[in-house]
């Protein structure tokens, strides 16, 4: 694929387990739980209040009712028969799709390795079969930009806004990538919904105003469950969230682990950029590190303001330097259990692999 694309909430995404019969061999960068057709994993519903949504221009969906043609008298019966037929031919496909990144000892991205250069382990057992392996440097992106708009970041907020706008301008390609912008204090607020229009995204970032407490976990949970998990996909893509915050949460109704679990279920890679410029890693920084590591992302700690822009540039580079593998797990069971993923380079002394750490199997 020669075109490239990205979808934003200023948040970023990662691996998945394919769950439909059509997923085999697609090389999808997302990981959907294997073992069911189009699974939607259930997760605890947060007790947070309903997010505010700032009205933004969006395309009016085409009405299927308006375009429908008159149905024959026996249409209902035919439809029922078709539904029964479809239900009969549905089948389970146990296939896991994972996006991962490889770096050398100097931290440089390695983009020319082959399938034979890796070992794929699912739930402590070697994968039964590797269906597909490819370098994914040009997949469309669905990206969410999550910006902490609480009082704790007021003194550096404008610089962070400008850095985020530059990132969006450089990353989102018209008619290929999409992104959305969410600001959060005590509640998340969508200032720009999914779009490929960088001017609209820039306006969404500039609309953010600092003030109030910090409900970071609620915002991450909302962005994954209500935006990325529900976003349509027409083929292989990468889902990512860029989370810009100091990591100090004092208002959320969901826990850190519940937010991480929702990111895993939505097949999202989360990149975190700390706004702590004290020169010392604090408690919030360790929280951001945990979120990034468990979702296959990467934490950034720019202790000087100008380094924030550099962090955005490195994220953009990484999104174009990834691999995608599709494999069949050994001893797979539809038990809803969390299964670990481990991708190891054969030359593990030279190469370091970073991917999401696991996924939730579907239930029967």
mmCIF file of C-alpha atoms in Angstrom:
data_model
loop_
_atom_site.group_PDB
_atom_site.id
_atom_site.type_symbol
_atom_site.label_atom_id
_atom_site.label_comp_id
_atom_site.label_asym_id
_atom_site.label_seq_id
_atom_site.Cartn_x
_atom_site.Cartn_y
_atom_site.Cartn_z
ATOM 1 C CA UNK A 1 0.000 0.000 0.000
ATOM 2 C CA UNK A 2 1.542 3.278 -1.064
ATOM 3 C CA UNK A 3 -0.832 5.596 0.689
ATOM 4 C CA UNK A 4 -0.695 6.371 4.333
ATOM 5 C CA UNK A 5 -3.374 7.288 6.837
ATOM 6 C CA UNK A 6 -4.190 8.204 10.449
ATOM 7 C CA UNK A 7 -7.324 8.584 12.641
ATOM 8 C CA UNK A 8 -7.037 10.922 15.719
ATOM 9 C CA UNK A 9 -8.466 11.650 19.158
ATOM 10 C CA UNK A 10 -5.007 12.660 20.089
ATOM 11 C CA UNK A 11 -4.714 9.166 21.336
ATOM 12 C CA UNK A 12 -3.107 6.210 19.500
ATOM 13 C CA UNK A 13 -3.780 2.366 19.044
ATOM 14 C CA UNK A 14 -2.264 -1.033 18.401
ATOM 15 C CA UNK A 15 -2.851 -4.863 18.247
ATOM 16 C CA UNK A 16 -5.889 -7.021 18.039
ATOM 17 C CA UNK A 17 -7.456 -10.379 17.536
ATOM 18 C CA UNK A 18 -9.471 -10.883 14.370
ATOM 19 C CA UNK A 19 -12.879 -12.297 15.043
ATOM 20 C CA UNK A 20 -14.712 -12.510 11.766
ATOM 21 C CA UNK A 21 -14.487 -15.055 9.025
ATOM 22 C CA UNK A 22 -13.319 -12.303 6.715
ATOM 23 C CA UNK A 23 -10.367 -11.286 8.867
ATOM 24 C CA UNK A 24 -8.000 -14.026 7.742
ATOM 25 C CA UNK A 25 -5.031 -12.759 5.810
ATOM 26 C CA UNK A 26 -5.934 -9.104 5.963
ATOM 27 C CA UNK A 27 -2.838 -8.107 7.885
ATOM 28 C CA UNK A 28 -4.946 -5.857 10.049
ATOM 29 C CA UNK A 29 -3.038 -3.797 12.506
ATOM 30 C CA UNK A 30 -5.718 -4.061 15.147
ATOM 31 C CA UNK A 31 -6.191 -7.065 17.405
ATOM 32 C CA UNK A 32 -9.726 -8.249 17.979
ATOM 33 C CA UNK A 33 -10.427 -11.124 20.330
ATOM 34 C CA UNK A 34 -10.338 -14.350 18.307
ATOM 35 C CA UNK A 35 -13.044 -16.929 18.366
ATOM 36 C CA UNK A 36 -16.171 -15.082 17.355
ATOM 37 C CA UNK A 37 -17.671 -13.112 14.520
ATOM 38 C CA UNK A 38 -17.413 -9.380 15.028
ATOM 39 C CA UNK A 39 -17.055 -9.651 18.817
ATOM 40 C CA UNK A 40 -17.779 -6.745 21.072
ATOM 41 C CA UNK A 41 -16.272 -7.447 24.458
ATOM 42 C CA UNK A 42 -18.218 -6.347 27.459
ATOM 43 C CA UNK A 43 -16.508 -4.153 29.981
ATOM 44 C CA UNK A 44 -17.580 -2.430 33.176
ATOM 45 C CA UNK A 45 -19.582 0.704 32.467
ATOM 46 C CA UNK A 46 -17.914 3.726 34.056
ATOM 47 C CA UNK A 47 -19.858 5.769 36.500
ATOM 48 C CA UNK A 48 -18.519 8.974 35.026
ATOM 49 C CA UNK A 49 -20.945 11.594 33.826
ATOM 50 C CA UNK A 50 -21.861 11.806 30.138
ATOM 51 C CA UNK A 51 -19.094 13.624 28.232
ATOM 52 C CA UNK A 52 -19.765 17.078 26.883
ATOM 53 C CA UNK A 53 -19.689 17.354 23.132
ATOM 54 C CA UNK A 54 -19.012 20.660 21.437
ATOM 55 C CA UNK A 55 -20.971 20.828 18.177
ATOM 56 C CA UNK A 56 -18.710 20.488 15.147
ATOM 57 C CA UNK A 57 -19.520 20.250 11.446
ATOM 58 C CA UNK A 58 -19.954 16.629 10.458
ATOM 59 C CA UNK A 59 -21.195 14.989 7.290
ATOM 60 C CA UNK A 60 -24.861 14.109 7.375
ATOM 61 C CA UNK A 61 -25.224 10.326 7.054
ATOM 62 C CA UNK A 62 -27.152 9.050 4.101
ATOM 63 C CA UNK A 63 -30.600 7.876 5.123
ATOM 64 C CA UNK A 64 -31.139 4.239 4.224
ATOM 65 C CA UNK A 65 -34.885 4.723 4.559
ATOM 66 C CA UNK A 66 -34.939 7.485 1.976
ATOM 67 C CA UNK A 67 -33.037 5.371 -0.528
ATOM 68 C CA UNK A 68 -34.903 2.132 0.056
ATOM 69 C CA UNK A 69 -36.900 0.652 -2.810
ATOM 70 C CA UNK A 70 -40.340 -0.833 -2.388
ATOM 71 C CA UNK A 71 -40.201 -4.396 -1.056
ATOM 72 C CA UNK A 72 -42.216 -7.238 -2.592
ATOM 73 C CA UNK A 73 -45.133 -8.657 -0.567
ATOM 74 C CA UNK A 74 -43.081 -11.651 0.591
ATOM 75 C CA UNK A 75 -40.029 -9.560 1.491
ATOM 76 C CA UNK A 76 -40.407 -10.194 5.205
ATOM 77 C CA UNK A 77 -40.494 -13.936 4.703
ATOM 78 C CA UNK A 78 -37.511 -13.816 2.331
ATOM 79 C CA UNK A 79 -35.587 -11.658 4.771
ATOM 80 C CA UNK A 80 -36.231 -14.138 7.561
ATOM 81 C CA UNK A 81 -35.051 -16.985 5.393
ATOM 82 C CA UNK A 82 -31.903 -15.066 4.488
ATOM 83 C CA UNK A 83 -31.201 -14.294 8.141
ATOM 84 C CA UNK A 84 -31.544 -17.959 9.035
ATOM 85 C CA UNK A 85 -29.247 -18.905 6.176
ATOM 86 C CA UNK A 86 -26.611 -16.381 7.219
ATOM 87 C CA UNK A 87 -26.761 -17.590 10.801
ATOM 88 C CA UNK A 88 -26.191 -21.119 9.551
ATOM 89 C CA UNK A 89 -22.981 -20.382 7.631
ATOM 90 C CA UNK A 90 -21.308 -18.188 10.255
ATOM 91 C CA UNK A 91 -18.164 -19.704 11.622
ATOM 92 C CA UNK A 92 -15.529 -18.995 14.207
ATOM 93 C CA UNK A 93 -12.077 -17.819 13.181
ATOM 94 C CA UNK A 94 -9.423 -17.952 15.875
ATOM 95 C CA UNK A 95 -6.876 -15.526 14.527
ATOM 96 C CA UNK A 96 -4.853 -12.851 16.298
ATOM 97 C CA UNK A 97 -3.569 -9.748 14.539
ATOM 98 C CA UNK A 98 -0.791 -7.788 16.251
ATOM 99 C CA UNK A 99 1.090 -4.658 15.284
ATOM 100 C CA UNK A 100 4.593 -4.346 16.732
ATOM 101 C CA UNK A 101 7.727 -2.224 16.512
ATOM 102 C CA UNK A 102 11.374 -3.320 16.435
ATOM 103 C CA UNK A 103 14.353 -1.198 17.462
ATOM 104 C CA UNK A 104 18.087 -1.906 17.632
ATOM 105 C CA UNK A 105 20.416 -1.333 20.564
ATOM 106 C CA UNK A 106 20.603 2.354 19.717
ATOM 107 C CA UNK A 107 16.834 2.804 19.623
ATOM 108 C CA UNK A 108 16.645 3.082 15.835
ATOM 109 C CA UNK A 109 13.687 1.492 14.058
ATOM 110 C CA UNK A 110 14.396 -1.727 12.146
ATOM 111 C CA UNK A 111 12.065 -2.162 9.163
ATOM 112 C CA UNK A 112 13.525 -4.996 7.043
ATOM 113 C CA UNK A 113 13.140 -8.146 9.161
ATOM 114 C CA UNK A 114 11.295 -11.296 8.022
ATOM 115 C CA UNK A 115 8.830 -13.682 9.662
ATOM 116 C CA UNK A 116 11.645 -16.138 10.357
ATOM 117 C CA UNK A 117 13.379 -13.516 12.505
ATOM 118 C CA UNK A 118 10.700 -13.762 15.216
ATOM 119 C CA UNK A 119 9.087 -16.205 17.592
ATOM 120 C CA UNK A 120 5.383 -15.668 18.318
ATOM 121 C CA UNK A 121 4.103 -16.904 21.671
ATOM 122 C CA UNK A 122 0.451 -16.814 22.743
ATOM 123 C CA UNK A 123 -0.429 -17.586 26.361
ATOM 124 C CA UNK A 124 3.027 -19.150 26.903
ATOM 125 C CA UNK A 125 2.701 -21.475 23.880
ATOM 126 C CA UNK A 126 4.163 -21.046 20.379
ATOM 127 C CA UNK A 127 1.581 -19.962 17.810
ATOM 128 C CA UNK A 128 0.110 -22.906 15.942
ATOM 129 C CA UNK A 129 0.355 -21.197 12.565
ATOM 130 C CA UNK A 130 1.485 -17.781 11.262
ATOM 131 C CA UNK A 131 -1.088 -16.786 8.663
ATOM 132 C CA UNK A 132 0.357 -13.504 7.510
ATOM 133 C CA UNK A 133 3.385 -11.292 8.139
ATOM 134 C CA UNK A 134 4.144 -7.934 6.605
ATOM 135 C CA UNK A 135 5.750 -4.573 7.138
ATOM 136 C CA UNK A 136 3.029 -2.011 7.826
ATOM 137 C CA UNK A 137 4.586 1.376 7.220
ATOM 138 C CA UNK A 138 1.647 2.892 5.384
ATOM 139 C CA UNK A 139 -1.643 1.792 6.958
ATOM 140 C CA UNK A 140 -4.462 4.294 7.492
ATOM 141 C CA UNK A 141 -4.621 5.651 11.011
ATOM 142 C CA UNK A 142 -7.477 6.291 13.376
ATOM 143 C CA UNK A 143 -6.050 8.585 16.025
ATOM 144 C CA UNK A 144 -7.447 10.198 19.100
ATOM 145 C CA UNK A 145 -5.766 13.199 20.690
ATOM 146 C CA UNK A 146 -6.540 13.438 24.415
ATOM 147 C CA UNK A 147 -5.426 16.704 25.970
ATOM 148 C CA UNK A 148 -5.393 17.365 29.703
ATOM 149 C CA UNK A 149 -7.181 20.699 30.158
ATOM 150 C CA UNK A 150 -7.112 20.751 33.952
ATOM 151 C CA UNK A 151 -5.702 23.561 36.071
ATOM 152 C CA UNK A 152 -2.487 21.611 36.648
ATOM 153 C CA UNK A 153 -1.270 22.244 33.085
ATOM 154 C CA UNK A 154 -2.367 25.879 32.721
ATOM 155 C CA UNK A 155 1.132 27.402 32.595
ATOM 156 C CA UNK A 156 2.255 25.357 29.556
ATOM 157 C CA UNK A 157 -1.057 24.764 27.843
ATOM 158 C CA UNK A 158 -0.601 27.037 24.801
ATOM 159 C CA UNK A 159 2.732 25.484 23.836
ATOM 160 C CA UNK A 160 1.241 22.003 24.070
ATOM 161 C CA UNK A 161 -1.660 23.087 21.864
ATOM 162 C CA UNK A 162 0.652 24.378 19.152
ATOM 163 C CA UNK A 163 2.765 21.195 19.265
ATOM 164 C CA UNK A 164 -0.352 19.056 18.935
ATOM 165 C CA UNK A 165 -1.615 21.105 15.992
ATOM 166 C CA UNK A 166 1.697 20.714 14.187
ATOM 167 C CA UNK A 167 1.588 16.965 14.768
ATOM 168 C CA UNK A 168 -1.909 16.701 13.329
ATOM 169 C CA UNK A 169 -0.971 18.789 10.318
ATOM 170 C CA UNK A 170 2.016 16.540 9.601
ATOM 171 C CA UNK A 171 0.281 13.229 10.285
ATOM 172 C CA UNK A 172 -3.309 13.288 9.079
ATOM 173 C CA UNK A 173 -3.651 12.828 5.315
ATOM 174 C CA UNK A 174 -6.891 13.864 3.593
ATOM 175 C CA UNK A 175 -9.156 10.998 2.505
ATOM 176 C CA UNK A 176 -6.899 8.477 4.206
ATOM 177 C CA UNK A 177 -6.391 9.148 7.927
ATOM 178 C CA UNK A 178 -8.889 10.372 10.491
ATOM 179 C CA UNK A 179 -8.514 11.877 13.944
ATOM 180 C CA UNK A 180 -10.569 13.402 16.737
ATOM 181 C CA UNK A 181 -9.782 15.776 19.605
ATOM 182 C CA UNK A 182 -10.891 15.400 23.211
ATOM 183 C CA UNK A 183 -10.071 17.778 26.029
ATOM 184 C CA UNK A 184 -10.668 16.695 29.591
ATOM 185 C CA UNK A 185 -10.801 18.100 33.097
ATOM 186 C CA UNK A 186 -13.545 16.598 35.268
ATOM 187 C CA UNK A 187 -15.277 15.276 32.119
ATOM 188 C CA UNK A 188 -14.139 14.603 28.551
ATOM 189 C CA UNK A 189 -15.268 17.073 25.899
ATOM 190 C CA UNK A 190 -15.163 16.286 22.178
ATOM 191 C CA UNK A 191 -14.122 19.535 20.475
ATOM 192 C CA UNK A 192 -13.681 17.872 17.083
ATOM 193 C CA UNK A 193 -15.110 14.530 16.029
ATOM 194 C CA UNK A 194 -13.499 12.153 13.514
ATOM 195 C CA UNK A 195 -12.325 14.038 10.440
ATOM 196 C CA UNK A 196 -9.496 14.152 7.917
ATOM 197 C CA UNK A 197 -9.650 17.953 7.815
ATOM 198 C CA UNK A 198 -6.562 19.299 9.584
ATOM 199 C CA UNK A 199 -7.999 22.821 9.800
ATOM 200 C CA UNK A 200 -11.015 21.494 11.681
ATOM 201 C CA UNK A 201 -8.741 19.481 13.968
ATOM 202 C CA UNK A 202 -6.633 22.585 14.643
ATOM 203 C CA UNK A 203 -9.757 24.522 15.592
ATOM 204 C CA UNK A 204 -10.719 21.668 17.898
ATOM 205 C CA UNK A 205 -7.375 21.920 19.694
ATOM 206 C CA UNK A 206 -7.551 25.720 19.988
ATOM 207 C CA UNK A 207 -11.056 25.500 21.510
ATOM 208 C CA UNK A 208 -9.634 23.757 24.576
ATOM 209 C CA UNK A 209 -9.433 25.862 27.739
ATOM 210 C CA UNK A 210 -7.713 24.774 30.956
ATOM 211 C CA UNK A 211 -9.646 24.592 34.212
ATOM 212 C CA UNK A 212 -11.045 22.172 36.778
ATOM 213 C CA UNK A 213 -9.894 18.799 38.130
ATOM 214 C CA UNK A 214 -8.444 15.822 36.256
ATOM 215 C CA UNK A 215 -10.427 12.726 35.232
ATOM 216 C CA UNK A 216 -7.828 11.180 32.932
ATOM 217 C CA UNK A 217 -8.933 7.549 33.318
ATOM 218 C CA UNK A 218 -12.533 8.459 32.487
ATOM 219 C CA UNK A 219 -11.357 10.311 29.380
ATOM 220 C CA UNK A 220 -9.246 7.387 28.160
ATOM 221 C CA UNK A 221 -12.085 4.950 28.829
ATOM 222 C CA UNK A 222 -14.531 7.168 26.928
ATOM 223 C CA UNK A 223 -12.203 7.668 23.942
ATOM 224 C CA UNK A 224 -11.633 3.931 23.582
ATOM 225 C CA UNK A 225 -15.172 2.694 24.212
ATOM 226 C CA UNK A 226 -17.321 5.414 22.685
ATOM 227 C CA UNK A 227 -15.081 6.636 19.870
ATOM 228 C CA UNK A 228 -12.488 4.137 18.612
ATOM 229 C CA UNK A 229 -14.289 0.903 19.472
ATOM 230 C CA UNK A 230 -17.379 2.122 17.617
ATOM 231 C CA UNK A 231 -15.535 3.672 14.670
ATOM 232 C CA UNK A 232 -16.145 1.871 11.367
ATOM 233 C CA UNK A 233 -13.303 0.141 9.605
ATOM 234 C CA UNK A 234 -13.172 -0.942 5.969
ATOM 235 C CA UNK A 235 -9.837 -2.751 6.065
ATOM 236 C CA UNK A 236 -6.490 -2.939 7.890
ATOM 237 C CA UNK A 237 -5.672 0.133 9.962
ATOM 238 C CA UNK A 238 -3.960 1.231 13.140
ATOM 239 C CA UNK A 239 -5.744 2.738 16.102
ATOM 240 C CA UNK A 240 -3.807 5.005 18.408
ATOM 241 C CA UNK A 241 -4.332 7.502 21.170
ATOM 242 C CA UNK A 242 -1.959 10.265 22.109
ATOM 243 C CA UNK A 243 -2.515 11.186 25.728
ATOM 244 C CA UNK A 244 -1.060 14.511 26.814
ATOM 245 C CA UNK A 245 -1.232 14.885 30.614
ATOM 246 C CA UNK A 246 0.730 15.036 33.853
ATOM 247 C CA UNK A 247 -0.860 11.715 34.844
ATOM 248 C CA UNK A 248 -2.281 13.051 38.101
ATOM 249 C CA UNK A 249 -5.884 11.815 38.197
ATOM 250 C CA UNK A 250 -8.153 13.036 41.009
ATOM 251 C CA UNK A 251 -11.694 12.871 39.584
ATOM 252 C CA UNK A 252 -12.208 9.612 37.645
ATOM 253 C CA UNK A 253 -14.934 7.104 38.375
ATOM 254 C CA UNK A 254 -13.161 4.246 36.597
ATOM 255 C CA UNK A 255 -9.794 2.930 37.723
ATOM 256 C CA UNK A 256 -6.508 2.983 35.867
ATOM 257 C CA UNK A 257 -6.744 -0.747 35.137
ATOM 258 C CA UNK A 258 -10.317 -0.438 33.850
ATOM 259 C CA UNK A 259 -9.174 2.269 31.429
ATOM 260 C CA UNK A 260 -6.259 0.092 30.281
ATOM 261 C CA UNK A 261 -8.546 -2.899 29.795
ATOM 262 C CA UNK A 262 -10.881 -0.841 27.615
ATOM 263 C CA UNK A 263 -7.924 0.287 25.488
ATOM 264 C CA UNK A 264 -6.952 -3.371 25.039
ATOM 265 C CA UNK A 265 -10.490 -4.333 24.068
ATOM 266 C CA UNK A 266 -10.626 -1.472 21.543
ATOM 267 C CA UNK A 267 -7.276 -2.583 20.069
ATOM 268 C CA UNK A 268 -5.708 0.797 20.754
ATOM 269 C CA UNK A 269 -2.044 1.662 21.206
ATOM 270 C CA UNK A 270 -1.633 4.523 23.653
ATOM 271 C CA UNK A 271 1.300 6.925 23.474
ATOM 272 C CA UNK A 272 1.642 9.158 26.509
ATOM 273 C CA UNK A 273 3.386 12.522 26.690
ATOM 274 C CA UNK A 274 3.997 13.820 30.187
ATOM 275 C CA UNK A 275 3.455 17.514 30.846
ATOM 276 C CA UNK A 276 5.523 17.319 34.015
ATOM 277 C CA UNK A 277 8.550 19.562 33.469
ATOM 278 C CA UNK A 278 9.881 19.477 37.025
ATOM 279 C CA UNK A 279 12.925 17.449 35.945
ATOM 280 C CA UNK A 280 11.945 14.509 38.160
ATOM 281 C CA UNK A 281 9.615 11.605 37.440
ATOM 282 C CA UNK A 282 6.576 11.739 39.694
ATOM 283 C CA UNK A 283 3.697 9.435 40.527
ATOM 284 C CA UNK A 284 1.755 10.638 37.502
ATOM 285 C CA UNK A 285 4.664 9.802 35.207
ATOM 286 C CA UNK A 286 4.666 6.223 36.443
ATOM 287 C CA UNK A 287 0.938 5.999 35.697
ATOM 288 C CA UNK A 288 1.531 7.236 32.138
ATOM 289 C CA UNK A 289 4.335 4.722 31.739
ATOM 290 C CA UNK A 290 2.054 1.881 32.830
ATOM 291 C CA UNK A 291 -0.669 2.870 30.350
ATOM 292 C CA UNK A 292 1.752 3.065 27.419
ATOM 293 C CA UNK A 293 3.640 -0.141 28.205
ATOM 294 C CA UNK A 294 0.569 -2.344 28.606
ATOM 295 C CA UNK A 295 -1.001 -1.187 25.326
ATOM 296 C CA UNK A 296 2.141 -1.488 23.201
ATOM 297 C CA UNK A 297 2.755 2.252 23.081
ATOM 298 C CA UNK A 298 5.591 4.343 24.397
ATOM 299 C CA UNK A 299 5.829 6.948 27.169
ATOM 300 C CA UNK A 300 7.579 10.267 26.600
ATOM 301 C CA UNK A 301 8.938 12.519 29.341
ATOM 302 C CA UNK A 302 9.884 15.872 27.789
ATOM 303 C CA UNK A 303 11.282 17.746 30.765
ATOM 304 C CA UNK A 304 11.730 20.883 28.651
ATOM 305 C CA UNK A 305 8.883 22.494 26.782
ATOM 306 C CA UNK A 306 10.591 22.296 23.380
ATOM 307 C CA UNK A 307 10.889 18.524 23.824
ATOM 308 C CA UNK A 308 7.111 18.136 23.603
ATOM 309 C CA UNK A 309 7.289 18.832 19.871
ATOM 310 C CA UNK A 310 10.088 16.262 19.538
ATOM 311 C CA UNK A 311 7.905 13.644 21.251
ATOM 312 C CA UNK A 312 5.138 14.227 18.715
ATOM 313 C CA UNK A 313 7.674 13.833 15.888
ATOM 314 C CA UNK A 314 8.919 10.516 17.298
ATOM 315 C CA UNK A 315 5.363 9.179 17.565
ATOM 316 C CA UNK A 316 4.733 10.120 13.949
ATOM 317 C CA UNK A 317 7.905 8.262 12.905
ATOM 318 C CA UNK A 318 6.962 5.146 14.868
ATOM 319 C CA UNK A 319 3.509 4.974 13.315
ATOM 320 C CA UNK A 320 5.243 4.514 9.950
ATOM 321 C CA UNK A 321 7.747 1.912 11.173
ATOM 322 C CA UNK A 322 5.703 -1.080 12.305
ATOM 323 C CA UNK A 323 5.119 -4.740 11.467
ATOM 324 C CA UNK A 324 1.846 -6.679 11.446
ATOM 325 C CA UNK A 325 1.463 -10.406 12.072
ATOM 326 C CA UNK A 326 -1.613 -12.624 11.962
ATOM 327 C CA UNK A 327 -1.390 -15.985 13.721
ATOM 328 C CA UNK A 328 -3.532 -18.837 15.010
ATOM 329 C CA UNK A 329 -3.099 -19.454 18.755
ATOM 330 C CA UNK A 330 -2.485 -22.935 20.096
ATOM 331 C CA UNK A 331 -4.961 -24.379 22.601
ATOM 332 C CA UNK A 332 -7.388 -21.506 22.179
ATOM 333 C CA UNK A 333 -10.534 -21.456 24.315
ATOM 334 C CA UNK A 334 -13.627 -19.234 24.310
ATOM 335 C CA UNK A 335 -13.415 -18.536 28.019
ATOM 336 C CA UNK A 336 -13.178 -14.729 28.170
ATOM 337 C CA UNK A 337 -9.776 -15.019 29.814
ATOM 338 C CA UNK A 338 -6.886 -12.611 29.308
ATOM 339 C CA UNK A 339 -4.221 -14.202 27.115
ATOM 340 C CA UNK A 340 -0.674 -12.918 26.914
ATOM 341 C CA UNK A 341 1.221 -12.076 23.731
ATOM 342 C CA UNK A 342 4.988 -12.276 23.445
ATOM 343 C CA UNK A 343 6.917 -11.549 20.255
ATOM 344 C CA UNK A 344 10.628 -12.275 20.547
ATOM 345 C CA UNK A 345 13.337 -11.508 18.007
ATOM 346 C CA UNK A 346 15.591 -14.486 17.345
ATOM 347 C CA UNK A 347 18.525 -12.126 17.722
ATOM 348 C CA UNK A 348 17.168 -10.749 20.973
ATOM 349 C CA UNK A 349 20.534 -9.284 21.952
ATOM 350 C CA UNK A 350 20.393 -6.931 18.985
ATOM 351 C CA UNK A 351 16.697 -6.260 18.492
ATOM 352 C CA UNK A 352 14.004 -5.183 20.932
ATOM 353 C CA UNK A 353 10.327 -5.838 20.130
ATOM 354 C CA UNK A 354 7.507 -3.735 21.560
ATOM 355 C CA UNK A 355 3.855 -4.778 21.221
ATOM 356 C CA UNK A 356 0.723 -4.959 23.310
ATOM 357 C CA UNK A 357 1.000 -7.559 26.039
ATOM 358 C CA UNK A 358 -2.204 -9.472 25.477
ATOM 359 C CA UNK A 359 -5.913 -9.562 24.696
ATOM 360 C CA UNK A 360 -9.192 -10.872 26.086
ATOM 361 C CA UNK A 361 -10.532 -14.051 24.524
ATOM 362 C CA UNK A 362 -14.228 -13.957 23.647
ATOM 363 C CA UNK A 363 -16.824 -16.058 25.395
ATOM 364 C CA UNK A 364 -19.168 -18.582 23.802
#
